[in-house]
CSV table of C-alpha atoms in Angstrom, one decimal:
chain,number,residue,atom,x,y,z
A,1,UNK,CA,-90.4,57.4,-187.2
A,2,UNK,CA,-89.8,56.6,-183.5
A,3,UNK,CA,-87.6,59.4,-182.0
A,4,UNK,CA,-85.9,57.5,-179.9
A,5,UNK,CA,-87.2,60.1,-177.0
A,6,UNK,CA,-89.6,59.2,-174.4
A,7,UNK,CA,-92.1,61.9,-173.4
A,8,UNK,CA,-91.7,63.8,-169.8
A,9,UNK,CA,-93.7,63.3,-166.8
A,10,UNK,CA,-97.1,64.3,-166.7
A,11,UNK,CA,-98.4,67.3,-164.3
A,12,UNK,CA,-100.7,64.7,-162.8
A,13,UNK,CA,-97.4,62.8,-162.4
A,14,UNK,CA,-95.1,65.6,-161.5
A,15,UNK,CA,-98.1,66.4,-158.5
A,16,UNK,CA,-98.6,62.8,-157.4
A,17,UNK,CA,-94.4,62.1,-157.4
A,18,UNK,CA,-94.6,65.2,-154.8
A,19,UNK,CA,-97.4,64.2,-152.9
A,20,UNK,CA,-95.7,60.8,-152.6
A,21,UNK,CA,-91.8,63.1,-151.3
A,22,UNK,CA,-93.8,64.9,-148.8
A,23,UNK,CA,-95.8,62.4,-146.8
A,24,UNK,CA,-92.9,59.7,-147.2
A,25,UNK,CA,-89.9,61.4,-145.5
A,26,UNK,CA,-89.6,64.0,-143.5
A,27,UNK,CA,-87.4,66.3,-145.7
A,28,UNK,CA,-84.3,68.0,-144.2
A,29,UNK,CA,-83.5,65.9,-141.1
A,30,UNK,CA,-79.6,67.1,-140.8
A,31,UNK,CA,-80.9,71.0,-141.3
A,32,UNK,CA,-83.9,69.7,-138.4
A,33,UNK,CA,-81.4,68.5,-136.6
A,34,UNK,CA,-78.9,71.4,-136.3
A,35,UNK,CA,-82.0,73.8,-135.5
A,36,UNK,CA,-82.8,71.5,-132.3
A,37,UNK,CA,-78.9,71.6,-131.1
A,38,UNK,CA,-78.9,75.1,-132.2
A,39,UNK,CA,-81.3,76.9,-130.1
A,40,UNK,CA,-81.5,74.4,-127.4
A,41,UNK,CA,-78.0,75.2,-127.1
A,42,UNK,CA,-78.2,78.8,-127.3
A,43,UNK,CA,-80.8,79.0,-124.5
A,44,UNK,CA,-79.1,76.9,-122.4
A,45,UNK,CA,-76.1,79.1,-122.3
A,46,UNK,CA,-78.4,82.0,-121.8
A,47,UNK,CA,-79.9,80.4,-118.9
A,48,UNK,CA,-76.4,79.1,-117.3
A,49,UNK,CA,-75.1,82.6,-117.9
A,50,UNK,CA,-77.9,84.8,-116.1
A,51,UNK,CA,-78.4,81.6,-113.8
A,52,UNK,CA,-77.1,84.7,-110.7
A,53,UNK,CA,-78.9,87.1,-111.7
A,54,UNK,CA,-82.5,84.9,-112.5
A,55,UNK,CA,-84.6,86.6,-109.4
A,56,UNK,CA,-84.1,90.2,-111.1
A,57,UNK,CA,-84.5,88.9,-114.4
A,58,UNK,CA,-87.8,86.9,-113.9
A,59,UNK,CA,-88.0,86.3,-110.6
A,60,UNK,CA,-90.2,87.8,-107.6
A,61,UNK,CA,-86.7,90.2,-107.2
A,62,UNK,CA,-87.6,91.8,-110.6
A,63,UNK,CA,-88.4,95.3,-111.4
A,64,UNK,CA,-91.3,93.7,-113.6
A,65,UNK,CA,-93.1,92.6,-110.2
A,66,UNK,CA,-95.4,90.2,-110.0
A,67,UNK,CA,-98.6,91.9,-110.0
A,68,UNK,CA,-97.8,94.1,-113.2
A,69,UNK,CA,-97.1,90.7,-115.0
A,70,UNK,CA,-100.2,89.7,-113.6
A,71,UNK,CA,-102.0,92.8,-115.3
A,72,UNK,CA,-100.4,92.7,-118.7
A,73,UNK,CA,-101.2,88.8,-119.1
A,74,UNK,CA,-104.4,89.4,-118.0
A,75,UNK,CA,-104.8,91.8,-121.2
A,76,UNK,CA,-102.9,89.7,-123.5
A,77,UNK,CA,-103.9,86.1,-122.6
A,78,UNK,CA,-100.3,84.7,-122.8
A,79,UNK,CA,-99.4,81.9,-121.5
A,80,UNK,CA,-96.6,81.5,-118.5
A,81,UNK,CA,-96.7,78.3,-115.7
A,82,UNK,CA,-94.7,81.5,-113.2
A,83,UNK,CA,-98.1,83.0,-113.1
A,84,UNK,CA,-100.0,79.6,-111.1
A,85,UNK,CA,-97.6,80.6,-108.2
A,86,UNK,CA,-95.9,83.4,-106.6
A,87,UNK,CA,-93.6,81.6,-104.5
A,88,UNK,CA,-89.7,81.0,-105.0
A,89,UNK,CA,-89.6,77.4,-104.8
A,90,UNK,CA,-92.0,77.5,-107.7
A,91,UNK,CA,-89.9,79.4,-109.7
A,92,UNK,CA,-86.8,77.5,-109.1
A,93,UNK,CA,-88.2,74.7,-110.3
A,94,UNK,CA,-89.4,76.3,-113.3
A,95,UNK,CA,-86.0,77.4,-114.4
A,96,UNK,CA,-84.6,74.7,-113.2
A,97,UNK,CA,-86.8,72.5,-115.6
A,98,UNK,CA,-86.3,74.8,-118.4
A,99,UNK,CA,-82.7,74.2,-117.9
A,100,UNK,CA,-82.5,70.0,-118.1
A,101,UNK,CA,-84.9,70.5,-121.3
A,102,UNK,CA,-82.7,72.3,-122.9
A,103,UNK,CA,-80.1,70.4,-122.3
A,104,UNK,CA,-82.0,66.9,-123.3
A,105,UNK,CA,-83.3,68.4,-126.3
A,106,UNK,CA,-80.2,69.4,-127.4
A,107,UNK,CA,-78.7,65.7,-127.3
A,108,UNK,CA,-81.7,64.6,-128.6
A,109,UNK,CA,-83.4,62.2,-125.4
A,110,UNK,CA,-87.1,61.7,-126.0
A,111,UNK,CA,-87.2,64.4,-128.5
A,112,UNK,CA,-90.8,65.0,-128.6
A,113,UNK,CA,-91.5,65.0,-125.3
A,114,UNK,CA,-88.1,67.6,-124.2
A,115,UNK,CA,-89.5,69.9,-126.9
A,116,UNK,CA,-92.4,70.3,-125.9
A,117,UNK,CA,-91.5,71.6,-122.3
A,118,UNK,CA,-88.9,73.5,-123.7
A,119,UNK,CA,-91.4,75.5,-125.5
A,120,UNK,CA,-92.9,75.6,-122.0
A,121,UNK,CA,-89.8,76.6,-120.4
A,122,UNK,CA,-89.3,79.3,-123.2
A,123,UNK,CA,-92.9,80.7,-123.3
A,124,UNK,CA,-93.1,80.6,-119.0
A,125,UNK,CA,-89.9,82.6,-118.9
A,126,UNK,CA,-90.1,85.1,-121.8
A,127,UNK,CA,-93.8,85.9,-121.4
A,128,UNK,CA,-93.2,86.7,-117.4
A,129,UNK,CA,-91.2,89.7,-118.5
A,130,UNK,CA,-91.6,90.2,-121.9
A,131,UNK,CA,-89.0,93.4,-122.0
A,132,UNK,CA,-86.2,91.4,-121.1
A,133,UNK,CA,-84.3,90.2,-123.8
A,134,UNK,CA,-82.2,91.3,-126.7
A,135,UNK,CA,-84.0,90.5,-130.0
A,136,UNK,CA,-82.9,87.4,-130.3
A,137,UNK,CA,-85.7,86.4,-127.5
A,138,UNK,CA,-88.4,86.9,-130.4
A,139,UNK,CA,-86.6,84.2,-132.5
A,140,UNK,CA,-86.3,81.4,-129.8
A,141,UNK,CA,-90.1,82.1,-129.1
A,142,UNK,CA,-91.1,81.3,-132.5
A,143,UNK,CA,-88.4,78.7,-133.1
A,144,UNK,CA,-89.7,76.8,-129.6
A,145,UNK,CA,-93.0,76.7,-130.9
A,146,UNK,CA,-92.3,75.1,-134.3
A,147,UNK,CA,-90.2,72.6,-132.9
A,148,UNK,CA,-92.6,71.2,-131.4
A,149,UNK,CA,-94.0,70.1,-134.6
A,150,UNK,CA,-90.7,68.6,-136.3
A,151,UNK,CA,-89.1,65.5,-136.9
A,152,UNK,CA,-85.9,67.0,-135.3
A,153,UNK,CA,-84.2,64.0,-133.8
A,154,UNK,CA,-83.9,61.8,-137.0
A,155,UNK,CA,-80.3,62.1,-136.9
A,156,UNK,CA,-77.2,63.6,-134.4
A,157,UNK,CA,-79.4,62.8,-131.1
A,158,UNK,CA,-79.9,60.0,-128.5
A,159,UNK,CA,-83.3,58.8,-129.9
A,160,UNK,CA,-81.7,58.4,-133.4
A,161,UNK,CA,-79.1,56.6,-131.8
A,162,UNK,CA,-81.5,54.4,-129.4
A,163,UNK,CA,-83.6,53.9,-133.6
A,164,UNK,CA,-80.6,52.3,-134.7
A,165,UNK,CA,-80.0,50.2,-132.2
A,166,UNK,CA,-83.4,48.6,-132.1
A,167,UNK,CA,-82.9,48.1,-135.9
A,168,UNK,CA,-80.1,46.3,-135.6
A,169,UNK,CA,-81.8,44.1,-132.9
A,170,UNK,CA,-84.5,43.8,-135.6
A,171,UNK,CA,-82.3,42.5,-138.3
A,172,UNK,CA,-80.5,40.2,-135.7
A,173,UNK,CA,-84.0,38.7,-135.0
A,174,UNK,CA,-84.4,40.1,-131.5
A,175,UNK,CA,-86.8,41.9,-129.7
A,176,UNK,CA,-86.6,45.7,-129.6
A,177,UNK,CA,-85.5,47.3,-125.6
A,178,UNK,CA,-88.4,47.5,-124.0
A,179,UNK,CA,-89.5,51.3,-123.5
A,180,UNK,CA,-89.8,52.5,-120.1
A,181,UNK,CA,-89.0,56.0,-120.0
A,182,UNK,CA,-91.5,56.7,-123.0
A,183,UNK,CA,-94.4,55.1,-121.6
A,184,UNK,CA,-93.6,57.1,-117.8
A,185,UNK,CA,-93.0,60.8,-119.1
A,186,UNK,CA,-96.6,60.2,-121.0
A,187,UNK,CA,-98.0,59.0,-118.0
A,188,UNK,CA,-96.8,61.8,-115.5
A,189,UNK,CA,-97.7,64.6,-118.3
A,190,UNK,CA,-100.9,64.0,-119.0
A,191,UNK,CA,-102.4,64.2,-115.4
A,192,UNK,CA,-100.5,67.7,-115.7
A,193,UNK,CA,-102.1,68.7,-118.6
A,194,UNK,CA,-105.4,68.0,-117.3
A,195,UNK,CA,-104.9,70.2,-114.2
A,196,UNK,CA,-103.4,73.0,-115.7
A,197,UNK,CA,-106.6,72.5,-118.8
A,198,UNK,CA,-108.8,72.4,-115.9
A,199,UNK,CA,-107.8,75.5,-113.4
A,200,UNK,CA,-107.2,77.7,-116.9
A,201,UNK,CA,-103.4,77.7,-116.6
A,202,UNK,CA,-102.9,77.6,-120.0
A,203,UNK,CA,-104.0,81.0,-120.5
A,204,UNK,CA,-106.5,82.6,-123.2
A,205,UNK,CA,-105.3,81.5,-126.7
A,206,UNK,CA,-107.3,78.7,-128.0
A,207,UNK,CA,-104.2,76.9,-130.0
A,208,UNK,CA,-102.3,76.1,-126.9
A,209,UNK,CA,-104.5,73.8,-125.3
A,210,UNK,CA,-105.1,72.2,-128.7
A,211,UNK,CA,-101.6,71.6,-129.5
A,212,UNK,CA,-100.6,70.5,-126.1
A,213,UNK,CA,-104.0,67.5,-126.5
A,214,UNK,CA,-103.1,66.7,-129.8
A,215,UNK,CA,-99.3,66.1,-128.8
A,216,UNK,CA,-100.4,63.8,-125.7
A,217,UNK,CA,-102.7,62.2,-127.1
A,218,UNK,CA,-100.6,61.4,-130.8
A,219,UNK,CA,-97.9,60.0,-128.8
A,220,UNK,CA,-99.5,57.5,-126.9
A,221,UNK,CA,-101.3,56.6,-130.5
A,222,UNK,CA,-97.9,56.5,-131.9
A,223,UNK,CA,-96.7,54.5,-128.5
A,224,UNK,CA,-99.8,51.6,-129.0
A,225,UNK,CA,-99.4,51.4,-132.8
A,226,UNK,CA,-95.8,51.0,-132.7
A,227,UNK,CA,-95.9,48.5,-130.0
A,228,UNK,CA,-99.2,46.6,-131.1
A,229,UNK,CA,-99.0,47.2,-134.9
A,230,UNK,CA,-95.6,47.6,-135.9
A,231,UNK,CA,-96.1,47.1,-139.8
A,232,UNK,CA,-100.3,48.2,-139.6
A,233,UNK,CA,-102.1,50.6,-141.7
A,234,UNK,CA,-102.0,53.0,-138.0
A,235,UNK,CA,-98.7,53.4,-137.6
A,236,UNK,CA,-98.7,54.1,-141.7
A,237,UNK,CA,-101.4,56.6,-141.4
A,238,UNK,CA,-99.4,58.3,-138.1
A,239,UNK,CA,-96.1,58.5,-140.2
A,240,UNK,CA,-97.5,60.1,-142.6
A,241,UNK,CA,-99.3,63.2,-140.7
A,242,UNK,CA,-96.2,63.3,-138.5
A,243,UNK,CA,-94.5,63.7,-141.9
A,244,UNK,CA,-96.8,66.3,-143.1
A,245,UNK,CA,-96.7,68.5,-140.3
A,246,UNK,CA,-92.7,68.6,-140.2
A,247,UNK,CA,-92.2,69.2,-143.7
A,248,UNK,CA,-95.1,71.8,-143.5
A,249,UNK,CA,-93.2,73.3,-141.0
A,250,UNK,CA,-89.6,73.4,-142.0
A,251,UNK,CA,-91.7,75.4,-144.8
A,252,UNK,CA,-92.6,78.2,-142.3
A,253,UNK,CA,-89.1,78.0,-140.8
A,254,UNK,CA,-87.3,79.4,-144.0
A,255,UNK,CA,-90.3,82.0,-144.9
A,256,UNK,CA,-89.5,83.1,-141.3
A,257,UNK,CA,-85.9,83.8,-141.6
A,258,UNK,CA,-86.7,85.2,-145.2
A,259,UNK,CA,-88.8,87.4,-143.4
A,260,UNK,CA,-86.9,88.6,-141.1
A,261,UNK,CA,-84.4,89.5,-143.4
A,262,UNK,CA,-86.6,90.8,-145.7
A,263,UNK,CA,-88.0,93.1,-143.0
A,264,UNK,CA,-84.6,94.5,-141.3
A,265,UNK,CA,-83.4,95.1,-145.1
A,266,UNK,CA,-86.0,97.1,-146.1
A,267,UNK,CA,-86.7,99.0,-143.1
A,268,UNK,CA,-82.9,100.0,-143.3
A,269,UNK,CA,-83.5,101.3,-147.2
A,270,UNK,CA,-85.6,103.4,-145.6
A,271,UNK,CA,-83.4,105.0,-142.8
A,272,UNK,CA,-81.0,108.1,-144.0
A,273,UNK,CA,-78.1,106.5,-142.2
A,274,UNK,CA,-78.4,103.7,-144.1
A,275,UNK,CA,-78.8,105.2,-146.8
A,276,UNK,CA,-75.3,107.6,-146.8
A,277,UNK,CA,-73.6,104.2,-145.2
A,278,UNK,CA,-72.8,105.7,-141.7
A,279,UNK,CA,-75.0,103.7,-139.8
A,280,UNK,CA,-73.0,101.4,-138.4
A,281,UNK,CA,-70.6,103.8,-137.0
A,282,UNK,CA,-72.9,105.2,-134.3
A,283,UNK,CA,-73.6,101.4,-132.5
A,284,UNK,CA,-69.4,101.3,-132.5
A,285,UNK,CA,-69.4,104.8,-130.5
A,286,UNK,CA,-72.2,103.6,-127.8
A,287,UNK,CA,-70.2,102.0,-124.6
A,288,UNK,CA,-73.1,99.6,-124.0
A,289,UNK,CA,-72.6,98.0,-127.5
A,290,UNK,CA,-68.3,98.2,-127.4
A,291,UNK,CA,-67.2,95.5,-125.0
A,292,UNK,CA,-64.1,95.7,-127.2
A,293,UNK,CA,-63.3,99.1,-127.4
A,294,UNK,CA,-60.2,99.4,-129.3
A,295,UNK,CA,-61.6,97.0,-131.6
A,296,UNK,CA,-64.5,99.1,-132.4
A,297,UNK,CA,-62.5,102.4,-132.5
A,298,UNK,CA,-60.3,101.0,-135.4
A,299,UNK,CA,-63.3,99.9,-137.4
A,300,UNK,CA,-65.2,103.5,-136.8
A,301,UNK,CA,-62.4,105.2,-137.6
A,302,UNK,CA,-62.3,103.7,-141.3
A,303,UNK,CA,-64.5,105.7,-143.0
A,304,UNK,CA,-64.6,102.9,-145.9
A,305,UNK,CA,-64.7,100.1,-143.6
A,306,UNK,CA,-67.6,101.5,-142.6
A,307,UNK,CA,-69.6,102.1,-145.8
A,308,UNK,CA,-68.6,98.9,-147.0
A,309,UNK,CA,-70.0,96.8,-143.8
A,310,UNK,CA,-73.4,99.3,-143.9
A,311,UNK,CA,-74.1,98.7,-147.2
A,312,UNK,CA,-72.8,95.0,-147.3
A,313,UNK,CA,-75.3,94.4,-144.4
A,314,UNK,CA,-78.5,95.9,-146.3
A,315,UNK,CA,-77.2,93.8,-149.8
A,316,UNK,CA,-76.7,91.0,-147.8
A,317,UNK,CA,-79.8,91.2,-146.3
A,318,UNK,CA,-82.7,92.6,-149.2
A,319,UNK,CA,-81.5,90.4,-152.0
A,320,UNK,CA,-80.8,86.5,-150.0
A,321,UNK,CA,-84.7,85.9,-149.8
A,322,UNK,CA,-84.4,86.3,-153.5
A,323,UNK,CA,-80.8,83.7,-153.8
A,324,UNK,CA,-83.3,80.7,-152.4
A,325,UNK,CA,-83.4,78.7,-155.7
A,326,UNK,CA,-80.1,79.4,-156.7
A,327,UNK,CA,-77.4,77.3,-154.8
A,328,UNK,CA,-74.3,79.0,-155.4
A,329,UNK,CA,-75.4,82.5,-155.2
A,330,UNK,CA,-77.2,81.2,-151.6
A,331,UNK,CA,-74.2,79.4,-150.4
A,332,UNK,CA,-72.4,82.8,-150.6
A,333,UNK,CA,-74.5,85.0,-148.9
A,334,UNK,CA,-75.1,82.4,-145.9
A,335,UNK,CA,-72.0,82.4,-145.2
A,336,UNK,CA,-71.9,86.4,-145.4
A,337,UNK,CA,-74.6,86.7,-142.7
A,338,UNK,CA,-73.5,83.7,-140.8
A,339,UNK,CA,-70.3,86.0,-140.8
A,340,UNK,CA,-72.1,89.3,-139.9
A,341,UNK,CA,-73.8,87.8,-137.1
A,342,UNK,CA,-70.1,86.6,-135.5
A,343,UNK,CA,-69.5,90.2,-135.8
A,344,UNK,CA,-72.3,91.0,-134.3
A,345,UNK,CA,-71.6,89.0,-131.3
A,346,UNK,CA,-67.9,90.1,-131.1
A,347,UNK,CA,-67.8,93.8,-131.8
A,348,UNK,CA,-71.7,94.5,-130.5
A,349,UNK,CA,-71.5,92.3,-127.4
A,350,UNK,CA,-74.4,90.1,-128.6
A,351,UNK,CA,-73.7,86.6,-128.6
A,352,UNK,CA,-77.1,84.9,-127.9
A,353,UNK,CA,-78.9,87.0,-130.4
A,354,UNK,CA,-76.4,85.8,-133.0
A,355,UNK,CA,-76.4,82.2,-131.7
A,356,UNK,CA,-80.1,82.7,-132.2
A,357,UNK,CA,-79.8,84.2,-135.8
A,358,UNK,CA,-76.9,81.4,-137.0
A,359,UNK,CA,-79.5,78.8,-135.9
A,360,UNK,CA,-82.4,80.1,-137.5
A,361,UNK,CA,-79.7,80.3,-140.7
A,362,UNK,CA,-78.9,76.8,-140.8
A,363,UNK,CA,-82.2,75.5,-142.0
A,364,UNK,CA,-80.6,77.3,-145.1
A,365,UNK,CA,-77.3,74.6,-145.2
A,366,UNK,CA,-76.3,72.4,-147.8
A,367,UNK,CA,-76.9,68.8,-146.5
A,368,UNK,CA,-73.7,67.9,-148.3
A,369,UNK,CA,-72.0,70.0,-146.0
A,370,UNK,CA,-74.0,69.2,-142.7
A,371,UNK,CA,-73.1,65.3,-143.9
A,372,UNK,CA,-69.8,66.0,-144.4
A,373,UNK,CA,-69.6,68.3,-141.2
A,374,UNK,CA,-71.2,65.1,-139.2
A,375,UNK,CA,-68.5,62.6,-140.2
A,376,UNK,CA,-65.8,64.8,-139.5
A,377,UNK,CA,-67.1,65.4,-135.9
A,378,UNK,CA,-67.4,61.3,-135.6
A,379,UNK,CA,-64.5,61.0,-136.8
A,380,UNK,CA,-62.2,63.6,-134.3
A,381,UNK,CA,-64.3,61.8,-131.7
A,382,UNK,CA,-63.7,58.2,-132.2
A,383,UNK,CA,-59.8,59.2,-132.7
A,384,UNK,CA,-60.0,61.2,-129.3
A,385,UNK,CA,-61.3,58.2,-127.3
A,386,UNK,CA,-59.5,55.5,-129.4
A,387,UNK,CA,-56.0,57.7,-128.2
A,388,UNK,CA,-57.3,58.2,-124.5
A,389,UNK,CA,-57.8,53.9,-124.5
A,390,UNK,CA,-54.5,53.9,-125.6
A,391,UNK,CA,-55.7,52.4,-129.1
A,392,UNK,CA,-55.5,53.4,-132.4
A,393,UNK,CA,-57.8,52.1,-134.8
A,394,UNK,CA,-56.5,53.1,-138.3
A,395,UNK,CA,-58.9,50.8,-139.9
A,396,UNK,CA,-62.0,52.0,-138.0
A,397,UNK,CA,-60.8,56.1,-138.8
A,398,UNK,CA,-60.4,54.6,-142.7
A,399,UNK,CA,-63.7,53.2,-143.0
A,400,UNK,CA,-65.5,55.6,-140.9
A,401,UNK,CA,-64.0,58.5,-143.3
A,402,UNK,CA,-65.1,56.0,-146.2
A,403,UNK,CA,-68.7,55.9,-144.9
A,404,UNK,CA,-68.6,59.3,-144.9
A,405,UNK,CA,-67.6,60.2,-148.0
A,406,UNK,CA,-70.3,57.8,-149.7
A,407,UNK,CA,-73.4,59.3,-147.7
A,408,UNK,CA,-72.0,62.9,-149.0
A,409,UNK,CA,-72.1,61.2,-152.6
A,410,UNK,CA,-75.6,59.9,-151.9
A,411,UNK,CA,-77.0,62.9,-150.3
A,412,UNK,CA,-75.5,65.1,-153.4
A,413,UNK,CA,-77.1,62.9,-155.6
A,414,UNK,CA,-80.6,62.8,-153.7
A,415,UNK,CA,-81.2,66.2,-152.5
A,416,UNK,CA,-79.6,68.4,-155.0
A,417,UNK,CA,-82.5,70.2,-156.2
A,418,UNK,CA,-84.2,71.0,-152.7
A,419,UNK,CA,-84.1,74.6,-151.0
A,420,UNK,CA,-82.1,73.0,-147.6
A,421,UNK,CA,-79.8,70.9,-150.4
């Protein structure tokens, strides 16, 4: 007698239903999205705030002179564009260009392009003098590489924005804006890219060059099919690789935070003042890490307080690779080292390492929240200008907020189940 039950998916089904999630979307675009604003933003603050002191930092004024950086290169093949020239005008512009990607990546203008010369702006500057920095440096080095290969600008940036716009043209029956500045930055870059390929300028690692071919040469692919073959078995087959290597790497982005977590927790097991829970007392007694003094006294001068925060750090730290598939249990412990690492910048004097850290973090968000999050920023914003236009817009505010709370329903609904959800 019929059961009334029908039987479960097969494995072959199960595997194809994934296949099928993981080339058709690029998973995680708000937790994307807040990674691009996130360390675009924090290295743009770094740069604006050592901006006076850039000659001594990585400049021909340095201690790290210019033929020891030549030396050490020379051993370990990295790559920096301040080594083609010696001059200051060179490395003006240099920062200077490091700066305006920063800035356009982090609102999101031609996304692909921005990123990739902020991983050039990151690399040329880190790798001139690889012993400035404060820990945090390692993390934007990785980060600016793997950027490179996301989908970051889906939502919260200009090219989403400019998307959307062309869509609406689209269902209106008109042409899409003709691109101008797409077609020019791909046109400028390239004969770069030959030059420096050319004169060796890329230094000694093989995967450089590669990466920097591949990306020139898929975007004007992605340029010609989109404009030539809009709905064409091309621009299908470019989607899809696009898709792959985004979701592939939002992958290596979580095992690299849980790996650095995993790392500094263990490593700390193994320490003996770690172990008694007096560890963090000693960084609250050295003058270079107390830029609050008073503050730091009264927290080193709990003897609880501190064994609590040492031990809490290590817990914190050990067991959240090991939270991933439960939500609940994750939720809590993000939100525990998101609010270590604002301690970190208030008591330690750190900001950029833990602007670095919280970034690298968020790939870890719910998207309910980041949804929600979103449409309360829109929302404060549209209210600021409608009041400074001397409007007020009640109906606007109500719908917006009613938008906003049916994408959190539908993104609770559709990405419940997912590591980022």
């Amino acid at each position: 007698m019929d059961s009334g039950r029908f039987p479960g998916p097969t494995p072959v089904g199960k595997l194809a239903r994934g296949i099928q999630r993981v080339t058709s979307a690029a998973l995680g675009p708000y937790q994307s999205a807040v990674i691009r604003i996130g360390f675009s933003a924090t290295y743009l603050l770094f740069l604006l705030r050592e901006f006076p002191h850039r000659h001594e930092m990585y400049g021909p004024d340095g201690p790290w002179q210019w033929g020891m950086a030549e030396q050490l290169i020379g051993n370990n093949g990295a790559f920096t564009v301040l080594m083609w020239s010696d001059g200051t005008v060179w490395f003006e512009s240099v920062y200077a260009l490091a700066l305006v990607s920063a800035a356009l990546l982090m609102v999101g203008w031609r996304s692909r392009t921005m990123s990739v010369l902020f991983m050039a702006g990151v690399l040329s500057l880190q790798n001139r003098s690889i012993f400035m920095g404060d820990g945090g440096d390692n993390v934007i080095h990785l980060m600016a590489i793997y950027l490179v290969l996301t989908r970051c600008a889906q939502v919260w940036s200009l090219d989403a924005r400019r998307a959307a716009r062309n869509a609406a043209r689209a269902a209106d029956g008109l042409a899409p804006v003709r691109d101008v500045a797409g077609p020019v930055l791909w046109a400028v870059l390239g004969p770069v890219l030959l030059v420096a390929t050319l004169m060796g300028g890329l230094g000694d690692t093989y995967w450089l060059p590669v990466l920097l071919w591949v990306f020139w040469v898929g975007n004007g692919a992605w340029w010609a099919a989109n404009r030539f073959a809009p709905d064409g078995e091309p621009r299908s087959l470019l989607d899809v690789l696009a898709n792959l290597a985004h979701n592939a790497t939002l992958v290596v982005i979580m095992a690299e935070v849980c790996l650095i977590y995993a790392t500094a927790g263990w490593y700390k097991i193994q320490g003996t003042r770690w172990q008694d829970g007096t560890a963090l007392y000693y960084p609250l007694k050295l003058d270079y890490f107390t830029p609050w003094p008073g503050l730091s006294g009264i927290l080193a001068s709990s003897g609880l307080v501190v064994m609590v925060l040492t031990y809490g750090t290590v817990l914190v730290q050990v067991a959240f690779p090991f939270t991933l598939f439960n939500r609940r249990v994750k939720n809590v412990l993000l939100v525990a080292m998101i609010g270590e690492h604002a301690g970190i910048a208030v008591l330690l004097g750190l900001p950029f390492f833990s602007m670095a850290m919280i970034a690298a973090d968020a790939v870890f968000l719910p998207t309910v929240f980041l949804v929600w999050l979103g449409g309360r920023v829109t929302l404060t914003r549209e209210r600021l200008f409608s009041r400074r236009r001397g409007g007020h817009g009640p109906a606007s505010d109500r719908e917006r907020a009613e938008e906003g709370e049916g994408e959190v329903s539908r993104q609770r609904g559709g990405a419940g189940h997912t590591l980022v959800g």
